[in-house]
Amino acid sequence: MRKILLAFDGSENSKRAVQYLIDLDTPPVEVHVVNVQHEPVIYGEYVTANMLEELNNSLLTKSRNVLAEAADALQAAGIAHQTHAVLGNVAEQVNEAVKRLACDTVVMGTRGLGSFGGLLLGSVATRVIHEVSVPVLLVK
């Protein structure tokens, strides 16, 4: 694992994924921390471009605030990293980031619901595993 994409949503599970990277015997060369916010779905005829832009900017601000926690932990550990705030579908955006940034591994937290829970709820981790072409390491 040289160039890692860390999918980070601020949950306890994703914080454990950050700690996993920090605790590696051989730290990664570079970590790209990605937070994906779902784009707003708006119904109605009275939505202006300014309203949509404000919503998107608000989501990106939220994303940057979430990313700050992971960035602080990685910086304190001396691990080179970059943060990326994006809008869209999580699995698709992670896949695009893997390609664009030439990452060789995805690391992310998982809620650990098991196969039955994942079947019922639909798991972001499962979608990422099927979407990306690189290994995915799930941290429980």
mmCIF file of C-alpha atoms in Angstrom:
data_model
loop_
_atom_site.group_PDB
_atom_site.id
_atom_site.type_symbol
_atom_site.label_atom_id
_atom_site.label_comp_id
_atom_site.label_asym_id
_atom_site.label_seq_id
_atom_site.Cartn_x
_atom_site.Cartn_y
_atom_site.Cartn_z
ATOM 1 C CA MET A 1 0.000 0.000 0.000
ATOM 2 C CA ARG A 2 1.756 3.074 -1.231
ATOM 3 C CA LYS A 3 -0.957 5.507 -2.286
ATOM 4 C CA ILE A 4 -4.159 5.090 -0.305
ATOM 5 C CA LEU A 5 -7.599 6.542 -0.762
ATOM 6 C CA LEU A 6 -9.265 6.819 2.648
ATOM 7 C CA ALA A 7 -13.045 7.171 2.465
ATOM 8 C CA PHE A 8 -13.881 9.203 5.577
ATOM 9 C CA ASP A 9 -17.336 10.168 6.804
ATOM 10 C CA GLY A 10 -16.531 11.177 10.374
ATOM 11 C CA SER A 11 -18.127 8.076 11.913
ATOM 12 C CA GLU A 12 -16.433 6.067 14.644
ATOM 13 C CA ASN A 13 -15.735 3.345 12.083
ATOM 14 C CA SER A 14 -13.996 5.730 9.714
ATOM 15 C CA LYS A 15 -11.987 7.138 12.642
ATOM 16 C CA ARG A 16 -10.786 3.588 13.321
ATOM 17 C CA ALA A 17 -9.715 3.390 9.662
ATOM 18 C CA VAL A 18 -7.616 6.538 10.157
ATOM 19 C CA GLN A 19 -6.060 5.021 13.269
ATOM 20 C CA TYR A 20 -5.348 1.810 11.344
ATOM 21 C CA LEU A 21 -3.311 3.807 8.823
ATOM 22 C CA ILE A 22 -1.484 5.638 11.602
ATOM 23 C CA ASP A 23 -0.622 2.351 13.331
ATOM 24 C CA LEU A 24 0.844 0.656 10.231
ATOM 25 C CA ASP A 25 4.450 -0.477 10.667
ATOM 26 C CA THR A 26 5.305 0.998 7.276
ATOM 27 C CA PRO A 27 3.267 4.153 6.752
ATOM 28 C CA PRO A 28 1.798 4.788 3.312
ATOM 29 C CA VAL A 29 3.641 7.152 1.000
ATOM 30 C CA GLU A 30 0.537 9.281 0.485
ATOM 31 C CA VAL A 31 -3.048 9.268 1.698
ATOM 32 C CA HIS A 32 -5.936 10.914 -0.125
ATOM 33 C CA VAL A 33 -8.826 11.459 2.292
ATOM 34 C CA VAL A 34 -12.171 11.725 0.515
ATOM 35 C CA ASN A 35 -15.526 12.760 1.933
ATOM 36 C CA VAL A 36 -18.516 12.449 -0.367
ATOM 37 C CA GLN A 37 -21.744 14.300 0.322
ATOM 38 C CA HIS A 38 -24.887 13.315 -1.547
ATOM 39 C CA GLU A 39 -26.093 16.034 -3.862
ATOM 40 C CA PRO A 40 -29.435 17.502 -2.854
ATOM 41 C CA VAL A 41 -32.531 16.120 -4.531
ATOM 42 C CA ILE A 42 -34.970 18.952 -4.992
ATOM 43 C CA TYR A 43 -38.515 18.768 -6.211
ATOM 44 C CA GLY A 44 -40.549 21.734 -7.290
ATOM 45 C CA GLU A 45 -40.657 24.513 -9.789
ATOM 46 C CA TYR A 46 -39.315 27.325 -7.635
ATOM 47 C CA VAL A 47 -35.712 26.290 -7.280
ATOM 48 C CA THR A 48 -33.239 28.829 -8.556
ATOM 49 C CA ALA A 49 -29.646 28.265 -9.581
ATOM 50 C CA ASN A 50 -28.568 30.387 -6.601
ATOM 51 C CA MET A 51 -30.492 28.155 -4.189
ATOM 52 C CA LEU A 52 -28.857 25.063 -5.651
ATOM 53 C CA GLU A 53 -25.411 26.659 -5.505
ATOM 54 C CA GLU A 54 -25.941 27.616 -1.847
ATOM 55 C CA LEU A 55 -26.983 24.063 -0.980
ATOM 56 C CA ASN A 56 -23.963 22.590 -2.758
ATOM 57 C CA ASN A 57 -21.605 25.074 -1.074
ATOM 58 C CA SER A 58 -23.117 24.210 2.301
ATOM 59 C CA LEU A 59 -22.555 20.493 1.678
ATOM 60 C CA LEU A 60 -18.959 21.092 0.603
ATOM 61 C CA THR A 61 -18.348 23.175 3.748
ATOM 62 C CA LYS A 62 -19.739 20.316 5.836
ATOM 63 C CA SER A 63 -17.466 17.920 3.957
ATOM 64 C CA ARG A 64 -14.374 20.055 4.594
ATOM 65 C CA ASN A 65 -15.246 20.229 8.321
ATOM 66 C CA VAL A 66 -15.512 16.433 8.479
ATOM 67 C CA LEU A 67 -12.213 16.041 6.618
ATOM 68 C CA ALA A 68 -10.400 18.332 9.052
ATOM 69 C CA GLU A 69 -10.529 15.714 11.807
ATOM 70 C CA ALA A 70 -8.856 13.051 9.679
ATOM 71 C CA ALA A 71 -6.339 15.549 8.330
ATOM 72 C CA ASP A 72 -5.362 16.644 11.843
ATOM 73 C CA ALA A 73 -4.780 13.039 12.956
ATOM 74 C CA LEU A 74 -2.721 12.193 9.863
ATOM 75 C CA GLN A 75 -0.692 15.386 10.160
ATOM 76 C CA ALA A 76 0.062 14.688 13.828
ATOM 77 C CA ALA A 77 1.307 11.230 12.787
ATOM 78 C CA GLY A 78 3.517 12.722 10.068
ATOM 79 C CA ILE A 79 1.658 11.032 7.206
ATOM 80 C CA ALA A 80 1.530 12.920 3.908
ATOM 81 C CA HIS A 81 -2.065 13.492 2.893
ATOM 82 C CA GLN A 82 -4.483 15.548 0.855
ATOM 83 C CA THR A 83 -8.191 16.048 1.441
ATOM 84 C CA HIS A 84 -10.926 16.017 -1.184
ATOM 85 C CA ALA A 85 -14.511 17.178 -0.657
ATOM 86 C CA VAL A 86 -16.871 16.008 -3.402
ATOM 87 C CA LEU A 87 -20.566 15.736 -4.161
ATOM 88 C CA GLY A 88 -22.325 12.716 -5.641
ATOM 89 C CA ASN A 89 -22.756 8.990 -5.192
ATOM 90 C CA VAL A 90 -20.202 7.609 -2.728
ATOM 91 C CA ALA A 91 -19.167 4.491 -4.659
ATOM 92 C CA GLU A 92 -18.954 6.327 -7.977
ATOM 93 C CA GLN A 93 -16.959 9.212 -6.511
ATOM 94 C CA VAL A 94 -14.560 6.876 -4.705
ATOM 95 C CA ASN A 95 -14.009 4.996 -7.969
ATOM 96 C CA GLU A 96 -13.382 8.241 -9.856
ATOM 97 C CA ALA A 97 -10.945 9.420 -7.184
ATOM 98 C CA VAL A 98 -9.050 6.106 -7.277
ATOM 99 C CA LYS A 99 -8.573 6.503 -11.015
ATOM 100 C CA ARG A 100 -7.821 10.236 -10.988
ATOM 101 C CA LEU A 101 -5.352 10.041 -8.090
ATOM 102 C CA ALA A 102 -3.808 6.681 -9.095
ATOM 103 C CA CYS A 103 -4.427 5.098 -5.686
ATOM 104 C CA ASP A 104 -3.538 1.447 -5.206
ATOM 105 C CA THR A 105 -5.788 0.708 -2.200
ATOM 106 C CA VAL A 106 -9.041 1.969 -0.675
ATOM 107 C CA VAL A 107 -9.334 1.963 3.116
ATOM 108 C CA MET A 108 -12.659 2.599 4.786
ATOM 109 C CA GLY A 109 -14.608 1.825 7.911
ATOM 110 C CA THR A 110 -17.555 -0.518 7.918
ATOM 111 C CA ARG A 111 -20.427 -0.811 10.325
ATOM 112 C CA GLY A 112 -19.920 -4.552 10.520
ATOM 113 C CA LEU A 113 -23.558 -5.548 10.127
ATOM 114 C CA GLY A 114 -22.651 -8.798 8.419
ATOM 115 C CA SER A 115 -24.021 -10.183 5.195
ATOM 116 C CA PHE A 116 -27.671 -10.226 6.323
ATOM 117 C CA GLY A 117 -27.583 -6.619 7.544
ATOM 118 C CA GLY A 118 -25.779 -5.554 4.405
ATOM 119 C CA LEU A 119 -28.395 -7.322 2.306
ATOM 120 C CA LEU A 120 -31.248 -5.538 4.048
ATOM 121 C CA LEU A 121 -29.718 -2.095 4.307
ATOM 122 C CA GLY A 122 -27.495 -1.966 1.259
ATOM 123 C CA SER A 123 -23.942 -1.201 2.228
ATOM 124 C CA VAL A 124 -21.778 1.623 0.955
ATOM 125 C CA ALA A 125 -18.770 -0.627 1.514
ATOM 126 C CA THR A 126 -20.302 -3.350 -0.666
ATOM 127 C CA ARG A 127 -20.974 -0.854 -3.450
ATOM 128 C CA VAL A 128 -17.417 0.474 -3.239
ATOM 129 C CA ILE A 129 -15.974 -3.056 -3.380
ATOM 130 C CA HIS A 130 -17.905 -3.760 -6.572
ATOM 131 C CA GLU A 131 -17.150 -0.381 -8.142
ATOM 132 C CA VAL A 132 -13.376 -0.007 -7.723
ATOM 133 C CA SER A 133 -10.660 -2.037 -9.436
ATOM 134 C CA VAL A 134 -8.149 -1.876 -6.558
ATOM 135 C CA PRO A 135 -8.136 -3.778 -3.245
ATOM 136 C CA VAL A 136 -10.463 -2.441 -0.537
ATOM 137 C CA LEU A 137 -9.467 -2.803 3.100
ATOM 138 C CA LEU A 138 -12.433 -2.588 5.493
ATOM 139 C CA VAL A 139 -11.744 -1.613 9.091
ATOM 140 C CA LYS A 140 -14.290 -2.699 11.681
#
